[in-house]
Short mmCIF file of C-alpha atoms and ligand atoms in Angstrom, two decimals:
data_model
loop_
_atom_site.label_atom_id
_atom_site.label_comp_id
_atom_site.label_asym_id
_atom_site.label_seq_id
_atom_site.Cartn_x
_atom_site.Cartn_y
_atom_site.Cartn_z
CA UNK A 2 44.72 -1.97 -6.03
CA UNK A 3 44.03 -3.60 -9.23
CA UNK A 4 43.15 -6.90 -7.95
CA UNK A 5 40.75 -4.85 -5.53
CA UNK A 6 39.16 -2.83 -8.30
CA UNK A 7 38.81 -6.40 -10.69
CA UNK A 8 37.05 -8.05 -7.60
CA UNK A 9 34.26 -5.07 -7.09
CA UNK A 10 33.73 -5.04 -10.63
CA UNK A 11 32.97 -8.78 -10.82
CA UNK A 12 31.64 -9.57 -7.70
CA UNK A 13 27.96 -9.28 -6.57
CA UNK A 14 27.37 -6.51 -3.52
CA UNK A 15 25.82 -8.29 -0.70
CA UNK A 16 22.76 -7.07 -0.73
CA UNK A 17 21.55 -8.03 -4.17
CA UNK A 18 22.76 -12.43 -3.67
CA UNK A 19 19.22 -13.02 -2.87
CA UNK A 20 17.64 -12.07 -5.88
CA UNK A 21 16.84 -14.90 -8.29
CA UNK A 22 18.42 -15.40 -11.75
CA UNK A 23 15.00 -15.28 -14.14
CA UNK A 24 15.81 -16.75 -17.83
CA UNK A 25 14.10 -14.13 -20.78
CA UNK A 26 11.12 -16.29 -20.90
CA UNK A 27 10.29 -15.71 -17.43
CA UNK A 28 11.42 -12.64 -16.07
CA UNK A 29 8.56 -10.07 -16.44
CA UNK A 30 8.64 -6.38 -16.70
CA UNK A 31 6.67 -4.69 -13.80
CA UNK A 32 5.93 -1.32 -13.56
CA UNK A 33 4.76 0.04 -9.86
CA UNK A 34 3.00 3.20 -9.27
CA UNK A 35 3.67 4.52 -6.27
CA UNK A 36 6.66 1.98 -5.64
CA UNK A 37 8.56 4.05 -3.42
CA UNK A 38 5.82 4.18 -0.70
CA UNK A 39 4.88 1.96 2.08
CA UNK A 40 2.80 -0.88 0.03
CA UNK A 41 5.07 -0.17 -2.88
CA UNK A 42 8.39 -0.91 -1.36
CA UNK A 43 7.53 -4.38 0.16
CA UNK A 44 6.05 -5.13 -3.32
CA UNK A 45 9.36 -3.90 -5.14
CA UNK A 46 11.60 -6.19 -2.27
CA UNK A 47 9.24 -9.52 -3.41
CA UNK A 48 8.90 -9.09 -7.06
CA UNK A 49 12.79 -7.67 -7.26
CA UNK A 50 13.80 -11.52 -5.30
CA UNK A 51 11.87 -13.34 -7.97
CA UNK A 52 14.22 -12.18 -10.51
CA UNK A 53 11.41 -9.35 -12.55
CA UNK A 54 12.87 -6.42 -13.99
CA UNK A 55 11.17 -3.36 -11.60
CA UNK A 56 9.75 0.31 -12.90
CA UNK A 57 8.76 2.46 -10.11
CA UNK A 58 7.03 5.22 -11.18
CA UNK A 59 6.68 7.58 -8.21
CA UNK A 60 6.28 11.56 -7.42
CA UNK A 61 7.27 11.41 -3.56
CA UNK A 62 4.20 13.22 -2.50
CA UNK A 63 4.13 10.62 0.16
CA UNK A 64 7.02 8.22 -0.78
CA UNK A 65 10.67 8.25 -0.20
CA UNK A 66 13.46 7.10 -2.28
CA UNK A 67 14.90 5.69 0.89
CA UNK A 68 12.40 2.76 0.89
CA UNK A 69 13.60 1.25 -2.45
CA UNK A 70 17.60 3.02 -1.98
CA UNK A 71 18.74 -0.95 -1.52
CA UNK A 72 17.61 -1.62 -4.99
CA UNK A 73 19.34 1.80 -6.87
CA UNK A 74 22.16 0.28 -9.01
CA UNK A 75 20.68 -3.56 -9.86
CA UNK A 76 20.39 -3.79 -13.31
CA UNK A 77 16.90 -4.75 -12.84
CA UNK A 78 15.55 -1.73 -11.33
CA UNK A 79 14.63 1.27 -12.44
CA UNK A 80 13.20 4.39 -10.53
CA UNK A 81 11.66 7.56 -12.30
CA UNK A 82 10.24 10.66 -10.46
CA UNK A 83 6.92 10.98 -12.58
CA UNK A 84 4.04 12.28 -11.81
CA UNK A 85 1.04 9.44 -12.63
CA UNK A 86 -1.82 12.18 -14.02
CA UNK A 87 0.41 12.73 -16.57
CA UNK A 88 0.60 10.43 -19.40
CA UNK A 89 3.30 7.79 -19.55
CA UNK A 90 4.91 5.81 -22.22
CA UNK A 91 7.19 2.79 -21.45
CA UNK A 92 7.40 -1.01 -22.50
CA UNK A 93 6.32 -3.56 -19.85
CA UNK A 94 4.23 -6.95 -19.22
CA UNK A 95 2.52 -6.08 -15.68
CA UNK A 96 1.64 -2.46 -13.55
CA UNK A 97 0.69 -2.70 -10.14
CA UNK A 98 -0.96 0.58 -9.78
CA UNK A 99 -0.44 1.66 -6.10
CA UNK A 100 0.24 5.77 -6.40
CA UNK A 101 -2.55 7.39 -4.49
CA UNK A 102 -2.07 9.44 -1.27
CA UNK A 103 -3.61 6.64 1.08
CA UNK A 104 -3.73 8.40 5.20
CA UNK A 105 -6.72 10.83 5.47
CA UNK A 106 -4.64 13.78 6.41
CA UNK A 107 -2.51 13.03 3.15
CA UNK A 108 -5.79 12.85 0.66
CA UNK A 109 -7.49 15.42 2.38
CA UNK A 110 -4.34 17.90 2.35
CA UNK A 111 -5.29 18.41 -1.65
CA UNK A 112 -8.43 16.94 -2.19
CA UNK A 113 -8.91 17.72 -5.68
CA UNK A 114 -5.30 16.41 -6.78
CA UNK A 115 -6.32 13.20 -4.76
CA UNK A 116 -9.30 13.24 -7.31
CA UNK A 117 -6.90 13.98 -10.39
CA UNK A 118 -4.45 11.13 -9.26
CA UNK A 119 -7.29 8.83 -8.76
CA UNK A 120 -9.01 9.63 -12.12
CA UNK A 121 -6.71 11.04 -14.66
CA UNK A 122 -3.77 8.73 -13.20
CA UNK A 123 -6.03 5.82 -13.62
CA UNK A 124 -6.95 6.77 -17.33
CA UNK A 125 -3.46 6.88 -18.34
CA UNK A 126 -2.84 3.72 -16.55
CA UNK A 127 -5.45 2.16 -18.20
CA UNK A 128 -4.15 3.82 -21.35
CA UNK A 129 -0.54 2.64 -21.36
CA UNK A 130 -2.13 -1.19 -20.57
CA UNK A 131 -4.54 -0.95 -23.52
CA UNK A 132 -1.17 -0.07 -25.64
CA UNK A 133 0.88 -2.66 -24.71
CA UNK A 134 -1.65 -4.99 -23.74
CA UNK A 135 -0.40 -5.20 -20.42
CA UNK A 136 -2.25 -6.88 -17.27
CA UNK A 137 -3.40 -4.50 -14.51
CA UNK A 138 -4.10 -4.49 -11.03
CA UNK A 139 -5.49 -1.37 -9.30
CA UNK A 140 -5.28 -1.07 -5.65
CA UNK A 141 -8.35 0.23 -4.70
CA UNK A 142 -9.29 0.22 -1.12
CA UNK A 143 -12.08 -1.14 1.87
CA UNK A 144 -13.09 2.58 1.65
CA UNK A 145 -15.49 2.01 -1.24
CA UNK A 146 -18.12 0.22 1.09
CA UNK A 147 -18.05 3.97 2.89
CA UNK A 148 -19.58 3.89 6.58
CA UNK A 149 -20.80 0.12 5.47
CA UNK A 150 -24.29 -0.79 6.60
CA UNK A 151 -23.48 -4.20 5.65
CA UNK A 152 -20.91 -6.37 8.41
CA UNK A 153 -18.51 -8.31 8.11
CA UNK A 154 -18.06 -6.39 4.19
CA UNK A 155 -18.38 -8.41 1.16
CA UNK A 156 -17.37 -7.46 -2.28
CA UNK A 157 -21.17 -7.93 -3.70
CA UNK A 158 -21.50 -4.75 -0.85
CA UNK A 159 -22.37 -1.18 -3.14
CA UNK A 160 -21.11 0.55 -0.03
CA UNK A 161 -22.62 3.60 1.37
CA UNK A 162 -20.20 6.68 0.83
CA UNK A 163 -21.03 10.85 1.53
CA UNK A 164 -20.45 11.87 -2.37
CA UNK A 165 -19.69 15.48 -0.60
CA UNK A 166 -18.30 14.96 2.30
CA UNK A 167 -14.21 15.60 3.25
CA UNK A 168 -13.66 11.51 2.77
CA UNK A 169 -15.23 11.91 -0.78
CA UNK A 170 -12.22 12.76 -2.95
CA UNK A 171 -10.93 9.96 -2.16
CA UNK A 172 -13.61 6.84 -1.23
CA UNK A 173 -15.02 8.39 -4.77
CA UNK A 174 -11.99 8.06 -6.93
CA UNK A 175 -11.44 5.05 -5.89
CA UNK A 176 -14.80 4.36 -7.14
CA UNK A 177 -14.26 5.58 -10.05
CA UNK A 178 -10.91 3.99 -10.54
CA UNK A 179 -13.03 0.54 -10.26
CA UNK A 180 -15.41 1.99 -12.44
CA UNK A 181 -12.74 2.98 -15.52
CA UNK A 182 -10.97 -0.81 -14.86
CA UNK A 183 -14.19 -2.26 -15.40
CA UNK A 184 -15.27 0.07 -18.29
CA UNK A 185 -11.69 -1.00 -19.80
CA UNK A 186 -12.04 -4.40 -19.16
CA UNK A 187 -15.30 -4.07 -21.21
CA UNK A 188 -14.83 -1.94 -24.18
CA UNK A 189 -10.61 -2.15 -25.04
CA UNK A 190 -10.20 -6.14 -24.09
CA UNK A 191 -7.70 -5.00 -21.06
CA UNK A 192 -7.01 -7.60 -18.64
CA UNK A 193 -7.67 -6.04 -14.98
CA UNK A 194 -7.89 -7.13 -11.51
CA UNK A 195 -8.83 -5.53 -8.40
CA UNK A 196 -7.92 -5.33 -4.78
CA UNK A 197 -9.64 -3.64 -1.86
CA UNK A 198 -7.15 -3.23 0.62
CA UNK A 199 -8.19 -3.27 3.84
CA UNK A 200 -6.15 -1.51 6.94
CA UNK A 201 -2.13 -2.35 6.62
CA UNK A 202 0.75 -1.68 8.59
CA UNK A 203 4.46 -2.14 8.54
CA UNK A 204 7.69 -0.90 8.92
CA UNK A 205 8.19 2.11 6.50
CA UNK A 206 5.11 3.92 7.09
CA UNK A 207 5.70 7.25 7.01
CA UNK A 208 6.03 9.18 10.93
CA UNK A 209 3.52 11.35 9.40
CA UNK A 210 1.50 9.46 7.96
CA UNK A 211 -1.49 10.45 10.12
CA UNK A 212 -3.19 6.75 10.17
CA UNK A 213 -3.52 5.39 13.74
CA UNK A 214 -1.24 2.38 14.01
CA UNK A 215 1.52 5.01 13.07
CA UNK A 216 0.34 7.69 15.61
CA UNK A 217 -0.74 5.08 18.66
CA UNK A 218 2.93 3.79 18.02
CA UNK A 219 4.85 6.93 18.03
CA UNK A 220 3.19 8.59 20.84
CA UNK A 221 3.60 5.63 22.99
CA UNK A 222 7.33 5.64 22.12
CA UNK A 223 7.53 8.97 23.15
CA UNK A 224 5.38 8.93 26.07
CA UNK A 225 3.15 11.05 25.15
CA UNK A 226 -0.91 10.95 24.96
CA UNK A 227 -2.14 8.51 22.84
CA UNK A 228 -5.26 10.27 20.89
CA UNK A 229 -8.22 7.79 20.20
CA UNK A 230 -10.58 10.11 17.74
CA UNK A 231 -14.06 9.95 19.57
CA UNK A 232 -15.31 7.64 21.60
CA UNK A 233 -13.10 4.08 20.53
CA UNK A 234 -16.06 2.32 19.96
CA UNK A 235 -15.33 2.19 15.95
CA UNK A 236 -13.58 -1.11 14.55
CA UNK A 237 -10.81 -1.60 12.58
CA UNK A 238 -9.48 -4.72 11.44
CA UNK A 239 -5.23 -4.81 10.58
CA UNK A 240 -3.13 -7.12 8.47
CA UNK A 241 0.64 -6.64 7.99
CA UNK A 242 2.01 -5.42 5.01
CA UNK A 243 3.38 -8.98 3.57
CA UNK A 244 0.28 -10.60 3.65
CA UNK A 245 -0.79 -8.32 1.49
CA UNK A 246 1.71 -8.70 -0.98
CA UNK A 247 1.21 -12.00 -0.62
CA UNK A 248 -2.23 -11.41 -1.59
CA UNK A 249 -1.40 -9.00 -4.25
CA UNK A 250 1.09 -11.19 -6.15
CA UNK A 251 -1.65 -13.95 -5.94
CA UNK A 252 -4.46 -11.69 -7.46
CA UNK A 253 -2.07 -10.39 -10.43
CA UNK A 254 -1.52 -14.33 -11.40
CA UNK A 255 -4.76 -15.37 -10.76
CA UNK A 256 -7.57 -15.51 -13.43
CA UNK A 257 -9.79 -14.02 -11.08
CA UNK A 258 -11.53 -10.39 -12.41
CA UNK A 259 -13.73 -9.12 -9.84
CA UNK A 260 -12.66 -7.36 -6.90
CA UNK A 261 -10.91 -9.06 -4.04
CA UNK A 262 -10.95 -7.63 -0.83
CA UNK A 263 -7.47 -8.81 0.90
CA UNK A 264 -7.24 -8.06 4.56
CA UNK A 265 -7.32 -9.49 7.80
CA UNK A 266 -10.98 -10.39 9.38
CA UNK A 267 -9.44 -10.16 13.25
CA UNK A 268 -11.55 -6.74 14.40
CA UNK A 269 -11.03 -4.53 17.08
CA UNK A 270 -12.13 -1.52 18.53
CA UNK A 271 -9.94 1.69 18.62
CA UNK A 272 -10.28 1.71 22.03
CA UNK A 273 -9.08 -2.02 22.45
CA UNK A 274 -6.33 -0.96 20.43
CA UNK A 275 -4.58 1.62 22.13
CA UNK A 276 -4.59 -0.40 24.81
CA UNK A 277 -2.68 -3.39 23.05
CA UNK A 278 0.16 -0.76 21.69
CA UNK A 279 0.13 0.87 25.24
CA UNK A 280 1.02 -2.49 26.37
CA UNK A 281 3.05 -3.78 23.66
CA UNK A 282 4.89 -0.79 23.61
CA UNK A 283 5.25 0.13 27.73
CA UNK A 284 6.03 3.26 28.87
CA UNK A 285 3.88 5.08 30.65
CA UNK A 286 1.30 7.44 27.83
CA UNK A 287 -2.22 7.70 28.79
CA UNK A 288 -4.91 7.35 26.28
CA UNK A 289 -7.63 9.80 26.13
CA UNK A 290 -10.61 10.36 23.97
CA UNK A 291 -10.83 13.57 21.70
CA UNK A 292 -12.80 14.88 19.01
CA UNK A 293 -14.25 12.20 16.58
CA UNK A 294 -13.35 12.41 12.68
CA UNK A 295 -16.40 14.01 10.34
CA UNK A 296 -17.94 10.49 8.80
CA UNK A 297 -15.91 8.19 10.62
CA UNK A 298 -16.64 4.27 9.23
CA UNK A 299 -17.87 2.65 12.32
CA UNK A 300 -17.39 -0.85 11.86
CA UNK A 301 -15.08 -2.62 9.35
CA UNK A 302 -14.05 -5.91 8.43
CA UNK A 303 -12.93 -7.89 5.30
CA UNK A 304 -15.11 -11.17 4.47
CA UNK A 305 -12.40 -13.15 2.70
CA UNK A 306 -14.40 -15.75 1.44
CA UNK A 307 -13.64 -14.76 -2.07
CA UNK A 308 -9.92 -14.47 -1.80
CA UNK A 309 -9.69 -18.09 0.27
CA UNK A 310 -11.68 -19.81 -2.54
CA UNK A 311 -9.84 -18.28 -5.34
CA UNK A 312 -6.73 -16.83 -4.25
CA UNK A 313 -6.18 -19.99 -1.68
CA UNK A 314 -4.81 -16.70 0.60
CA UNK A 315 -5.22 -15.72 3.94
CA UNK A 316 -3.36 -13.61 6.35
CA UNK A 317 -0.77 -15.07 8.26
CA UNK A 318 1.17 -12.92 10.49
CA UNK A 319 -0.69 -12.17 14.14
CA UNK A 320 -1.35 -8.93 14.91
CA UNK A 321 1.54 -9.39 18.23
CA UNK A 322 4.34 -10.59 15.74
CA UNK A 323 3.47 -7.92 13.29
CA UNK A 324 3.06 -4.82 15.73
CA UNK A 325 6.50 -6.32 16.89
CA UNK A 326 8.02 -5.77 13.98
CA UNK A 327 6.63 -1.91 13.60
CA UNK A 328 7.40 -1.05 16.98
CA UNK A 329 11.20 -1.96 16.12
CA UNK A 330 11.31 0.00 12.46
CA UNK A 331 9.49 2.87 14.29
CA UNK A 332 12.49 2.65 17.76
CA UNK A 333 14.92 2.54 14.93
CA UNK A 334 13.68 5.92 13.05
CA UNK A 335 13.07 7.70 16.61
CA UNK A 336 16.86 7.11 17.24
CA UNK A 337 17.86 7.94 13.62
CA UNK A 338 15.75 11.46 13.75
CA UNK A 339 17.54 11.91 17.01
CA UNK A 340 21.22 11.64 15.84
CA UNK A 341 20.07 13.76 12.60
CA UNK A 342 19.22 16.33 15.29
CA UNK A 343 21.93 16.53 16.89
CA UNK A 344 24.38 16.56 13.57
P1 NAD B 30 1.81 5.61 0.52
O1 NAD B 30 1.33 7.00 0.67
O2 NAD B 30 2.93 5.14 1.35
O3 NAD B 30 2.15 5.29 -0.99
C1 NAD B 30 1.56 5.92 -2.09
C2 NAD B 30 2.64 6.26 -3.09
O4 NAD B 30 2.07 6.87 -4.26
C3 NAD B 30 3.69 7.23 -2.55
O5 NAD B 30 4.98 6.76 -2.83
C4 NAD B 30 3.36 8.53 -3.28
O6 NAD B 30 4.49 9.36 -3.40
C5 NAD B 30 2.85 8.00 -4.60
N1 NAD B 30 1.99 8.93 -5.34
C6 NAD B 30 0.93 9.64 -4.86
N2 NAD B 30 0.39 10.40 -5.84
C7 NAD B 30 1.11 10.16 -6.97
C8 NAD B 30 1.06 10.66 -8.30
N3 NAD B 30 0.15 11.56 -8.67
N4 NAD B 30 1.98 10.21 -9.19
C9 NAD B 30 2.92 9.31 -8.83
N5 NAD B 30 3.03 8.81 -7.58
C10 NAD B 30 2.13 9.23 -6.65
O7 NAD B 30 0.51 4.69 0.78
P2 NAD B 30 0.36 3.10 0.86
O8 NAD B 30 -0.21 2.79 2.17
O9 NAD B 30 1.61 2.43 0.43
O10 NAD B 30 -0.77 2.86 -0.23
C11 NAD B 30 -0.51 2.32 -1.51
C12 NAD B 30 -1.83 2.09 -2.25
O11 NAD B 30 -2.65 1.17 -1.54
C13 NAD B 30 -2.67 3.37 -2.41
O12 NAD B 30 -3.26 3.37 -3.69
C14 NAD B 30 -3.72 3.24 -1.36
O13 NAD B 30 -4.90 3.92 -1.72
C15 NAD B 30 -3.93 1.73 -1.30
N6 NAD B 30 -4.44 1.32 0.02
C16 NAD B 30 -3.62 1.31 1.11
C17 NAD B 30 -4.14 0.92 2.34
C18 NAD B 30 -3.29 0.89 3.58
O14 NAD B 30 -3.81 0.63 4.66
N7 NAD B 30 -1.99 1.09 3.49
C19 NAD B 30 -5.49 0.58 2.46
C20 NAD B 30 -6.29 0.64 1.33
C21 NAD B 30 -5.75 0.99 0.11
N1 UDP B 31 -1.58 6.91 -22.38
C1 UDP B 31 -0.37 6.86 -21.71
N2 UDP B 31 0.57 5.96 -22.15
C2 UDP B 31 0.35 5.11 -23.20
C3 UDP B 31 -0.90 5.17 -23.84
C4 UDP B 31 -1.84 6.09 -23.40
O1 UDP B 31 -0.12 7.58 -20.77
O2 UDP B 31 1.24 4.33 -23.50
C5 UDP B 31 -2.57 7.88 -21.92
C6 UDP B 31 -3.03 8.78 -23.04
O3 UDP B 31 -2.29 9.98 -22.97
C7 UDP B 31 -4.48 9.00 -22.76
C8 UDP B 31 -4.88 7.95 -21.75
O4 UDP B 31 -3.72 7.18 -21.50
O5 UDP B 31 -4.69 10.25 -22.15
C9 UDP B 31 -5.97 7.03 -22.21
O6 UDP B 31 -5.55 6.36 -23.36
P1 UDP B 31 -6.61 5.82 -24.40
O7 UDP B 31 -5.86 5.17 -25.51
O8 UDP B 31 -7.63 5.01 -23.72
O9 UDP B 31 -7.38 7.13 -24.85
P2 UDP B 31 -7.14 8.17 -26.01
O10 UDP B 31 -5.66 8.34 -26.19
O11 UDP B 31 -7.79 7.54 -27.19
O12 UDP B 31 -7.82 9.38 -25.50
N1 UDP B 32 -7.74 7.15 14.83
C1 UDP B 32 -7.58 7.50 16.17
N2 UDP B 32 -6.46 8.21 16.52
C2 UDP B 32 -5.48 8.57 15.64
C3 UDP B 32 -5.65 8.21 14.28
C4 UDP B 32 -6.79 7.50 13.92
O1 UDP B 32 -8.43 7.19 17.00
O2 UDP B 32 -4.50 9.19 16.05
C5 UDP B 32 -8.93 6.37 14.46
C6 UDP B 32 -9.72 6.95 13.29
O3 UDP B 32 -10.68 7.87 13.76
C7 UDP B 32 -10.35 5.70 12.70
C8 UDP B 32 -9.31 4.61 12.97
O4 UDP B 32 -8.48 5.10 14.01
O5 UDP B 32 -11.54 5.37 13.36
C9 UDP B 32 -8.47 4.27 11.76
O6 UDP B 32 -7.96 5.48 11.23
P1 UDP B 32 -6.85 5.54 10.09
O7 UDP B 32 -6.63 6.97 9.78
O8 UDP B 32 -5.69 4.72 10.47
O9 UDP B 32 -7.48 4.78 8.84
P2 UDP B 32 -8.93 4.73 8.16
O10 UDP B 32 -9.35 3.33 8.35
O11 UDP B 32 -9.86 5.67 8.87
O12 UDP B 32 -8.68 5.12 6.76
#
């Protein structure tokens, strides 16, 4: 028994080989908002392999402690339930700040704490980088360009967003989140770069997340109707979730300060998409048109020049390899609800 308990105390559990050893000099501390969510988690599995010490600072409004679980126990992780509007003080080098509801049933469930998270989260963000004159990325989002009248969408795009309408609370903040980087940037010297994230998906989206690759997925697992909002004719254009932490990781060491949109410019229509899940998935749903989303964009798509010339990034997974991949995590949490239910 000894012998057994000497070996677990020295030895390294499986799971954790793979991360890198970092010497002092280059082993950063990170802080993630919003670390235990979809985004967050892939970012936390990259940046936790290069050998950084982690923060995730997260109020599982939307997250889950089960998408960074793998990590509890390495020495150089850390998770702590906070909520982001109010002020935080800690020591670190970088913050990826990712916590914002992101689905539009999630930020419209409490509009004005979307707002608050957006704003006052932001501010204090801002305000713990000015402090310890950390470097900052903000993830804002392709929803600043609105219902663009501009297409493909480039980042010298203003955007054209309803200031009132049930989008607003959060195509706004986000706008404002850009704004207060910028007006950071400017006045207090902090060093701050910024992403608009187009359309992702991935394993560990939430099954109630709302957003369609989630929802066409799901109900063509379960045979049921898949729901295209209106008539299908809008676009959407999707890139898988390690691209953009690809993309992210690139931005945070680049020198680059203006936004970057990162996403992939392969467009389809919603229509033409429930069709490729239908397929990919089988089974034998029907799609069928219902009522169409108040101020729907119509037409979206990332131009990339920017993050090609100064990133040198650009998507790599195929939409087939990366639906793939979602279709299994999503089979896998169907069969895991299932046994729950019947515990
Ligand atoms: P997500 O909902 O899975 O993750 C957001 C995380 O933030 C969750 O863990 C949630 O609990 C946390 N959070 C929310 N409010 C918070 C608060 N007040 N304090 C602390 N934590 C809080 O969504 P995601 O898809 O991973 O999105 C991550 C970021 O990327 C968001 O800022 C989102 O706006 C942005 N983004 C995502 C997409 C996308 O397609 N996934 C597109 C554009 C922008
Ligand atoms: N803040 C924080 N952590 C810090 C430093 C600041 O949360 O380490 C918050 C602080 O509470 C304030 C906000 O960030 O509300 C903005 O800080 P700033 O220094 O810009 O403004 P001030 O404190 O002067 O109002
Ligand atoms: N959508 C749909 N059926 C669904 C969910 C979404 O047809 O079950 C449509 C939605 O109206 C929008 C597009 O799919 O045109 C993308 O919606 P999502 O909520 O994923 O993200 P958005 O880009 O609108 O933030």
């Amino acid at each position: 028994l000894e012998e057994q308990i000497r070996s677990l105390q020295t030895s390294t559990p499986r799971k954790y080989q793979k991360v890198k050893y970092l010497n002092y000099k280059n082993r950063k501390r990170i802080l993630i908002t919003g670390g235990a969510g979809f985004v967050g988690s892939h970012l936390v599995d990259d940046l936790m392999v290069q050998g950084h010490e982690v923060i995730v600072v997260d109020n599982f409004f939307t997250g889950r402690k089960r998408n960074v679980e793998h990590w509890l126990g390495h020495e150089n992780f850390e998770l702590i339930h906070h909520d982001i509007v109010n002020p935080l003080f800690i020591e670190i080098d970088e913050i990826y700040h990712l916590a914002s509801p992101a689905s539009p049933p999630h930020y419209m469930y409490n509009p004005v704490k979307t707002i608050k998270t957006n704003t006052m989260g932001t501010i204090n963000v801002l305000g713990l980088a000015k402090r310890v004159m950390a470097k900052v990325l903000i993830a804002s989002t392709s929803e600043v360009y609105g219902d663009p009248t501009v297409h493909p969408q480039p980042e010298t795009y203003w955007g054209h967003v309803n200031p009132i309408g049930p989008r607003a609370c959060y195509d706004e903040g986000k706008r404002v989140s850009e704004t207060l980087s910028y007006a950071y940037a400017k006045q207090e010297k902090v060093q701050v770069r910024v992403a608009r994230i187009f359309n992702t998906y991935g394993p560990r989206m939430h099954m109630n997340d709302g957003r369609v690759v989630s929802n066409f997925i799901l109900q063509a697992l379960r045979n049921e109707t898949i729901t295209v909002y209106g008539n299908g004719k809008q676009t959407r254009s999707f890139q898988y979730v390690s691209d953009l932490v690809d993309g992210l990781i690139a931005l945070m060491s680049s020198n680059y300060t203006q936004p970057v949109n990162l996403g992939n410019p392969v467009e389809q229509t919603i229509g033409e998409f429930a069709q490729i899940i239908k397929k990919q998935v089988g089974g034998p749903s029907v799609i069928r048109q219902t009522k169409a989303m108040e101020d729907d964009p119509q037409r979206r798509k990332p131009d990339i020049t920017r993050a090609r010339q100064y990133l040198q990034w650009e998507p790599k997974v195929p939409l087939e390899t990366g639906l793939q991949r979602t279709i299994a995590y999503f089979r896998n949490e169907l069969a895991r609800s299932d046994r729950f239910q019947e515990s």
